[in-house]
Tab-separated table of C-alpha atoms in Angstrom:
chain	number	residue	atom	x	y	z
A	1	UNK	CA	71.459	136.803	101.207
A	2	UNK	CA	72.607	135.462	97.838
A	3	UNK	CA	76.133	135.120	99.189
A	4	UNK	CA	74.794	133.214	102.196
A	5	UNK	CA	72.929	130.865	99.862
A	6	UNK	CA	76.198	130.182	98.051
A	7	UNK	CA	78.199	129.683	101.254
A	8	UNK	CA	75.596	127.183	102.469
A	9	UNK	CA	76.641	124.711	99.778
A	10	UNK	CA	79.954	124.136	101.590
A	11	UNK	CA	79.927	126.092	104.894
A	12	UNK	CA	76.567	126.474	106.648
A	13	UNK	CA	78.138	128.239	109.639
A	14	UNK	CA	79.561	130.893	107.320
A	15	UNK	CA	76.151	131.248	105.671
A	16	UNK	CA	74.474	131.993	109.016
A	17	UNK	CA	77.175	134.551	109.812
A	18	UNK	CA	76.501	136.297	106.513
A	19	UNK	CA	72.791	136.575	107.257
A	20	UNK	CA	73.356	137.723	110.830
A	21	UNK	CA	75.746	140.404	109.600
A	22	UNK	CA	73.091	141.631	107.186
A	23	UNK	CA	70.542	142.001	109.976
A	24	UNK	CA	73.068	143.577	112.352
A	25	UNK	CA	72.382	146.866	110.565
A	26	UNK	CA	68.572	146.697	110.783
A	27	UNK	CA	66.967	150.022	111.671
A	28	UNK	CA	64.551	150.395	114.626
A	29	UNK	CA	61.676	150.760	112.150
A	30	UNK	CA	62.467	147.290	110.734
A	31	UNK	CA	64.078	148.394	107.478
A	32	UNK	CA	67.210	146.467	106.464
A	33	UNK	CA	69.644	148.785	104.624
A	34	UNK	CA	71.158	147.542	101.404
A	35	UNK	CA	74.683	148.701	102.323
A	36	UNK	CA	76.411	148.699	105.717
A	37	UNK	CA	79.550	150.818	106.051
A	38	UNK	CA	81.676	148.974	108.615
A	39	UNK	CA	84.683	151.129	107.721
A	40	UNK	CA	85.482	154.130	105.552
A	41	UNK	CA	86.302	153.405	101.917
A	42	UNK	CA	87.287	156.499	99.909
A	43	UNK	CA	86.994	154.430	96.738
A	44	UNK	CA	83.254	153.913	97.145
A	45	UNK	CA	80.574	156.440	96.172
A	46	UNK	CA	78.120	157.335	97.567
A	47	UNK	CA	79.603	156.717	100.989
A	48	UNK	CA	78.082	157.161	104.448
A	49	UNK	CA	78.476	160.946	104.520
A	50	UNK	CA	76.377	161.238	101.365
A	51	UNK	CA	73.618	159.041	102.798
A	52	UNK	CA	73.570	160.871	106.118
A	53	UNK	CA	72.094	158.070	108.234
A	54	UNK	CA	74.419	158.509	111.198
A	55	UNK	CA	72.613	157.630	114.435
A	56	UNK	CA	69.536	156.075	112.808
A	57	UNK	CA	70.660	152.451	112.800
A	58	UNK	CA	73.309	150.539	114.745
A	59	UNK	CA	75.737	150.656	111.807
A	60	UNK	CA	76.326	153.479	109.331
A	61	UNK	CA	74.401	152.549	106.232
A	62	UNK	CA	72.554	153.555	103.127
A	63	UNK	CA	69.023	154.874	103.552
A	64	UNK	CA	67.243	152.390	101.304
A	65	UNK	CA	66.602	148.669	101.253
A	66	UNK	CA	66.529	146.154	98.379
A	67	UNK	CA	64.291	143.227	97.327
A	68	UNK	CA	63.472	141.005	100.301
A	69	UNK	CA	65.135	137.809	99.101
A	70	UNK	CA	66.529	137.022	102.548
A	71	UNK	CA	63.652	134.951	103.961
A	72	UNK	CA	63.684	132.599	100.981
A	73	UNK	CA	67.404	131.890	101.231
A	74	UNK	CA	67.391	131.744	105.012
A	75	UNK	CA	64.823	128.982	104.630
A	76	UNK	CA	67.108	127.214	102.150
A	77	UNK	CA	70.027	127.464	104.602
A	78	UNK	CA	67.930	126.284	107.534
A	79	UNK	CA	66.605	123.264	105.670
A	80	UNK	CA	70.154	122.002	105.177
A	81	UNK	CA	70.322	121.283	108.921
A	82	UNK	CA	67.220	122.276	110.865
A	83	UNK	CA	68.434	121.102	114.233
A	84	UNK	CA	71.717	122.981	114.028
A	85	UNK	CA	70.084	126.150	112.711
A	86	UNK	CA	66.952	126.325	114.872
A	87	UNK	CA	68.297	128.703	117.533
A	88	UNK	CA	69.639	131.066	114.886
A	89	UNK	CA	66.410	131.024	112.955
A	90	UNK	CA	64.394	131.726	116.107
A	91	UNK	CA	66.576	134.770	116.703
A	92	UNK	CA	66.223	135.993	113.123
A	93	UNK	CA	62.523	135.311	112.664
A	94	UNK	CA	61.210	138.450	114.430
A	95	UNK	CA	63.767	140.570	112.589
A	96	UNK	CA	62.690	139.244	109.205
A	97	UNK	CA	59.070	139.765	110.163
A	98	UNK	CA	59.773	143.360	111.228
A	99	UNK	CA	61.391	144.046	107.837
A	100	UNK	CA	58.428	142.619	105.946
A	101	UNK	CA	56.022	144.554	108.180
A	102	UNK	CA	57.936	147.749	107.345
A	103	UNK	CA	57.410	147.019	103.655
A	104	UNK	CA	53.699	146.436	104.179
A	105	UNK	CA	53.296	149.565	106.314
A	106	UNK	CA	55.351	152.014	104.275
A	107	UNK	CA	55.783	150.737	100.734
A	108	UNK	CA	52.395	149.506	99.557
A	109	UNK	CA	50.161	151.230	97.039
A	110	UNK	CA	46.449	151.628	97.740
A	111	UNK	CA	46.076	148.403	95.745
A	112	UNK	CA	48.812	146.543	97.670
A	113	UNK	CA	51.634	146.417	95.149
A	114	UNK	CA	55.064	147.421	96.457
A	115	UNK	CA	56.453	150.876	95.738
A	116	UNK	CA	60.057	151.494	94.761
A	117	UNK	CA	61.186	154.958	95.875
A	118	UNK	CA	64.700	154.893	94.377
A	119	UNK	CA	65.910	152.955	91.309
A	120	UNK	CA	68.717	151.401	93.372
A	121	UNK	CA	66.140	149.933	95.731
A	122	UNK	CA	64.887	147.476	93.131
A	123	UNK	CA	68.432	146.612	92.090
A	124	UNK	CA	67.541	147.470	88.480
A	125	UNK	CA	69.304	150.824	88.364
A	126	UNK	CA	68.840	152.064	84.814
A	127	UNK	CA	65.933	149.935	83.603
A	128	UNK	CA	63.348	151.332	81.203
A	129	UNK	CA	60.599	150.943	83.820
A	130	UNK	CA	61.876	154.080	85.547
A	131	UNK	CA	62.139	156.363	82.501
A	132	UNK	CA	58.864	158.269	82.738
A	133	UNK	CA	59.107	158.647	86.522
A	134	UNK	CA	62.743	159.756	86.367
A	135	UNK	CA	61.949	162.302	83.655
A	136	UNK	CA	59.559	164.036	86.066
A	137	UNK	CA	62.425	164.854	88.467
A	138	UNK	CA	64.398	168.064	88.038
A	139	UNK	CA	67.654	167.355	89.922
A	140	UNK	CA	68.522	170.966	90.711
A	141	UNK	CA	71.231	171.706	93.234
A	142	UNK	CA	72.860	168.275	93.145
A	143	UNK	CA	76.326	169.772	92.947
A	144	UNK	CA	79.551	168.105	91.898
A	145	UNK	CA	80.404	164.496	92.686
A	146	UNK	CA	82.775	161.828	91.403
A	147	UNK	CA	81.297	158.524	90.302
A	148	UNK	CA	83.289	155.363	90.977
A	149	UNK	CA	81.233	152.906	88.933
A	150	UNK	CA	82.471	154.217	85.584
A	151	UNK	CA	86.122	153.913	86.639
A	152	UNK	CA	86.096	150.114	86.380
A	153	UNK	CA	83.257	149.494	83.904
A	154	UNK	CA	82.774	150.883	80.403
A	155	UNK	CA	80.631	154.022	80.957
A	156	UNK	CA	78.464	153.099	77.959
A	157	UNK	CA	77.166	150.128	79.952
A	158	UNK	CA	76.270	152.179	83.017
A	159	UNK	CA	73.530	154.712	83.821
A	160	UNK	CA	73.941	158.103	82.168
A	161	UNK	CA	74.978	161.317	83.936
A	162	UNK	CA	71.346	162.481	83.756
A	163	UNK	CA	70.263	159.272	85.492
A	164	UNK	CA	72.936	159.559	88.147
A	165	UNK	CA	72.077	163.168	88.938
A	166	UNK	CA	68.569	161.996	89.774
A	167	UNK	CA	69.842	159.079	91.866
A	168	UNK	CA	71.914	161.454	93.977
A	169	UNK	CA	69.108	164.031	94.157
A	170	UNK	CA	66.841	161.350	95.659
A	171	UNK	CA	69.543	160.397	98.181
A	172	UNK	CA	69.961	164.059	99.124
A	173	UNK	CA	66.197	164.364	99.638
A	174	UNK	CA	66.267	161.376	101.991
A	175	UNK	CA	69.166	162.851	103.944
A	176	UNK	CA	67.342	166.187	104.213
A	177	UNK	CA	64.234	164.442	105.570
A	178	UNK	CA	66.376	162.346	107.937
A	179	UNK	CA	64.941	159.230	106.252
A	180	UNK	CA	61.718	159.602	108.216
A	181	UNK	CA	59.175	157.158	106.752
A	182	UNK	CA	56.168	159.471	107.088
A	183	UNK	CA	57.969	162.443	105.572
A	184	UNK	CA	59.496	160.351	102.806
A	185	UNK	CA	56.029	159.082	101.870
A	186	UNK	CA	54.665	162.611	101.403
A	187	UNK	CA	54.475	163.484	97.703
A	188	UNK	CA	57.144	161.002	96.636
A	189	UNK	CA	59.010	162.487	93.633
A	190	UNK	CA	59.811	158.974	92.403
A	191	UNK	CA	57.158	156.336	93.022
A	192	UNK	CA	56.726	153.247	90.853
A	193	UNK	CA	54.739	150.098	91.607
A	194	UNK	CA	57.389	147.495	90.923
A	195	UNK	CA	57.141	143.815	89.912
A	196	UNK	CA	60.598	143.089	91.369
A	197	UNK	CA	59.785	144.154	94.910
A	198	UNK	CA	56.212	142.870	94.806
A	199	UNK	CA	56.915	139.357	93.508
A	200	UNK	CA	60.028	138.851	95.640
A	201	UNK	CA	58.326	140.004	98.839
A	202	UNK	CA	55.338	137.775	98.093
A	203	UNK	CA	57.641	134.769	97.764
A	204	UNK	CA	59.547	135.797	100.892
A	205	UNK	CA	56.306	136.059	102.870
A	206	UNK	CA	55.350	132.536	101.841
A	207	UNK	CA	58.722	131.206	102.999
A	208	UNK	CA	58.609	133.238	106.214
A	209	UNK	CA	55.145	131.879	107.013
A	210	UNK	CA	56.348	128.321	106.490
A	211	UNK	CA	59.320	128.827	108.809
A	212	UNK	CA	57.105	130.435	111.438
A	213	UNK	CA	54.703	127.503	111.289
A	214	UNK	CA	57.528	124.973	111.542
A	215	UNK	CA	58.742	126.740	114.686
A	216	UNK	CA	55.265	126.776	116.209
A	217	UNK	CA	54.720	130.501	115.651
A	218	UNK	CA	51.504	132.146	114.472
A	219	UNK	CA	51.586	132.777	110.718
A	220	UNK	CA	48.244	134.597	110.371
A	221	UNK	CA	49.676	138.103	109.986
A	222	UNK	CA	52.162	136.932	107.369
A	223	UNK	CA	49.472	135.082	105.414
A	224	UNK	CA	47.454	138.285	105.442
A	225	UNK	CA	50.358	140.093	103.838
A	226	UNK	CA	50.597	137.413	101.155
A	227	UNK	CA	46.902	137.740	100.348
A	228	UNK	CA	47.295	141.490	99.974
A	229	UNK	CA	50.313	141.125	97.700
A	230	UNK	CA	48.530	138.591	95.503
A	231	UNK	CA	45.874	141.227	94.888
A	232	UNK	CA	48.549	143.848	94.379
A	233	UNK	CA	50.407	141.723	91.862
A	234	UNK	CA	47.327	141.580	89.675
A	235	UNK	CA	47.322	145.405	89.445
A	236	UNK	CA	50.714	145.148	87.747
A	237	UNK	CA	49.192	143.306	84.811
A	238	UNK	CA	49.077	145.664	81.852
A	239	UNK	CA	45.462	145.677	80.630
A	240	UNK	CA	46.577	146.104	77.010
A	241	UNK	CA	49.290	143.439	76.834
A	242	UNK	CA	48.416	141.100	79.701
A	243	UNK	CA	52.072	141.201	80.812
A	244	UNK	CA	53.216	142.219	84.291
A	245	UNK	CA	54.990	145.552	84.175
A	246	UNK	CA	55.613	148.571	86.386
A	247	UNK	CA	53.230	151.482	87.008
A	248	UNK	CA	54.317	155.107	87.308
A	249	UNK	CA	52.238	156.077	90.339
A	250	UNK	CA	52.476	159.790	89.608
A	251	UNK	CA	50.618	159.303	86.337
A	252	UNK	CA	48.861	155.969	86.948
A	253	UNK	CA	50.220	154.643	83.653
A	254	UNK	CA	51.772	151.236	83.019
A	255	UNK	CA	55.278	151.503	81.612
A	256	UNK	CA	54.570	148.983	78.848
A	257	UNK	CA	58.007	147.358	79.146
A	258	UNK	CA	58.531	143.607	79.317
A	259	UNK	CA	61.551	143.295	81.600
A	260	UNK	CA	63.204	140.441	83.439
A	261	UNK	CA	61.140	141.478	86.492
A	262	UNK	CA	57.989	140.525	84.589
A	263	UNK	CA	59.073	136.872	84.748
A	264	UNK	CA	59.327	136.789	88.541
A	265	UNK	CA	55.653	135.824	88.764
A	266	UNK	CA	56.603	132.120	88.937
A	267	UNK	CA	59.085	132.836	91.721
A	268	UNK	CA	56.108	134.326	93.620
A	269	UNK	CA	54.231	131.091	92.837
A	270	UNK	CA	51.762	132.795	90.543
A	271	UNK	CA	51.266	130.776	87.380
A	272	UNK	CA	50.545	132.828	84.292
A	273	UNK	CA	49.949	131.546	80.740
A	274	UNK	CA	50.565	134.979	79.212
A	275	UNK	CA	54.031	135.114	80.725
A	276	UNK	CA	54.547	131.564	79.438
A	277	UNK	CA	54.115	132.962	75.942
A	278	UNK	CA	56.704	135.640	76.692
A	279	UNK	CA	59.087	132.959	77.975
A	280	UNK	CA	58.740	131.005	74.746
A	281	UNK	CA	59.430	134.197	72.799
A	282	UNK	CA	62.533	134.852	74.873
A	283	UNK	CA	63.870	131.359	74.171
A	284	UNK	CA	63.243	131.922	70.462
A	285	UNK	CA	64.757	135.419	70.215
A	286	UNK	CA	67.795	135.215	72.507
A	287	UNK	CA	70.891	133.099	72.586
A	288	UNK	CA	70.966	133.610	76.350
A	289	UNK	CA	67.521	134.368	77.763
A	290	UNK	CA	66.058	136.098	79.734
A	291	UNK	CA	67.409	139.605	78.944
A	292	UNK	CA	66.671	142.482	81.282
A	293	UNK	CA	64.602	144.104	78.528
A	294	UNK	CA	63.022	142.237	75.625
A	295	UNK	CA	64.982	142.423	72.399
A	296	UNK	CA	61.987	143.788	70.510
A	297	UNK	CA	61.819	146.925	72.669
A	298	UNK	CA	62.983	150.177	71.041
A	299	UNK	CA	64.779	150.900	74.317
A	300	UNK	CA	66.822	147.679	74.122
A	301	UNK	CA	70.612	148.155	74.322
A	302	UNK	CA	72.374	144.837	74.744
A	303	UNK	CA	75.499	146.250	76.391
A	304	UNK	CA	73.743	148.323	79.058
A	305	UNK	CA	73.063	146.766	82.445
A	306	UNK	CA	69.270	146.779	82.687
A	307	UNK	CA	68.508	147.645	79.067
A	308	UNK	CA	69.339	144.214	77.660
A	309	UNK	CA	72.026	142.464	79.716
A	310	UNK	CA	71.161	138.999	81.011
A	311	UNK	CA	71.700	138.564	84.764
A	312	UNK	CA	72.431	135.056	85.974
A	313	UNK	CA	71.260	135.740	89.532
A	314	UNK	CA	67.786	136.561	88.209
A	315	UNK	CA	67.900	133.455	86.039
A	316	UNK	CA	68.400	131.516	89.276
A	317	UNK	CA	65.178	133.003	90.655
A	318	UNK	CA	63.312	132.214	87.444
A	319	UNK	CA	64.601	128.649	87.606
A	320	UNK	CA	63.469	128.246	91.209
A	321	UNK	CA	60.048	129.613	90.338
A	322	UNK	CA	59.560	127.537	87.208
A	323	UNK	CA	60.554	124.348	89.009
A	324	UNK	CA	58.229	125.129	91.921
A	325	UNK	CA	55.381	125.642	89.466
A	326	UNK	CA	56.015	122.282	87.789
A	327	UNK	CA	57.702	123.676	84.674
A	328	UNK	CA	60.863	121.673	85.168
A	329	UNK	CA	61.797	121.425	81.475
A	330	UNK	CA	61.856	125.207	81.109
A	331	UNK	CA	63.821	125.564	84.350
A	332	UNK	CA	66.384	123.013	83.185
A	333	UNK	CA	66.709	124.745	79.820
A	334	UNK	CA	67.422	128.067	81.497
A	335	UNK	CA	70.072	126.461	83.683
A	336	UNK	CA	71.846	124.860	80.726
A	337	UNK	CA	71.824	128.065	78.687
A	338	UNK	CA	73.100	130.119	81.625
A	339	UNK	CA	75.845	127.561	82.291
A	340	UNK	CA	76.858	127.926	78.631
A	341	UNK	CA	76.837	131.720	78.995
A	342	UNK	CA	79.193	131.523	81.965
A	343	UNK	CA	81.464	129.101	80.120
A	344	UNK	CA	81.639	131.379	77.083
A	345	UNK	CA	81.841	134.818	78.703
A	346	UNK	CA	83.089	134.274	82.267
A	347	UNK	CA	81.470	134.428	85.658
A	348	UNK	CA	81.868	138.097	86.566
A	349	UNK	CA	79.368	139.765	84.240
A	350	UNK	CA	76.660	138.503	81.971
A	351	UNK	CA	75.562	139.944	78.660
A	352	UNK	CA	73.078	139.025	75.978
A	353	UNK	CA	74.996	138.452	72.742
């Protein structure tokens, strides 16, 4: 979806193709897998045989999804040329809705926040929000495997072996249960109420509802989802700090970590003065805000992906949210600082320094 957003700046047709390819792998239950394996690639791990999803969806795939950014960027693509894109949007609309319905049916807490069932699902692989939940997993019987991520990136920046054992153990559990939603939901070994998934899906629902209305479709069900997620988002507010953070659902405890996901509230169009204070602190403490974990955290490690690194794609979401909420000066400041980061360190990878 992010790639489609980028293509749309110079090739709208290519952008639509990117989105349609994404949804070509949608499962019958509505879930959109985060990886589609169109061909074998021995250099990639874990590949389709590890996931074991053969025959579930139309394309071999992973067994998990990722944050539902697609509706928001499909709307951005469509608004570049509504007339040209209307037929394609009409085709995609029920598919997007089915994906969001899957989230609401299978990944909501009792209080309507969104559950992450694998660290990869939130896209924040080794973030501190998962530590207590991951520590409760004993990854026995994982067996031997060869990681590919550490062959092209400094291993000190990547998740540890202990982390990765648990990632693979969770994948093996899904394969064993044939990725059946009802069985997967029984006694989840890893279950965290996540700001990333909750805020992004809330924003996506708002954009989906707007597109449905513009096409003359009923938006009532989607608006109902948004109302539920607004209530769910409030349960992510740490009662001690007032900051949005994750909740380990096996213990009921807030993680206490201020991460980049905490700042997605504006992207969800939820204004929050307490997070405004955290934003000011981030500007004051970082050369390149907003880091994936606040610098003041004892778990902060500036050279590890989600323990301190600054991710420009998240900065883009923060900028969109801040501008939408009328905080255009802060949005502009983030853009300038991130542009400077890219100029100084390159476009491929972004680090707090």
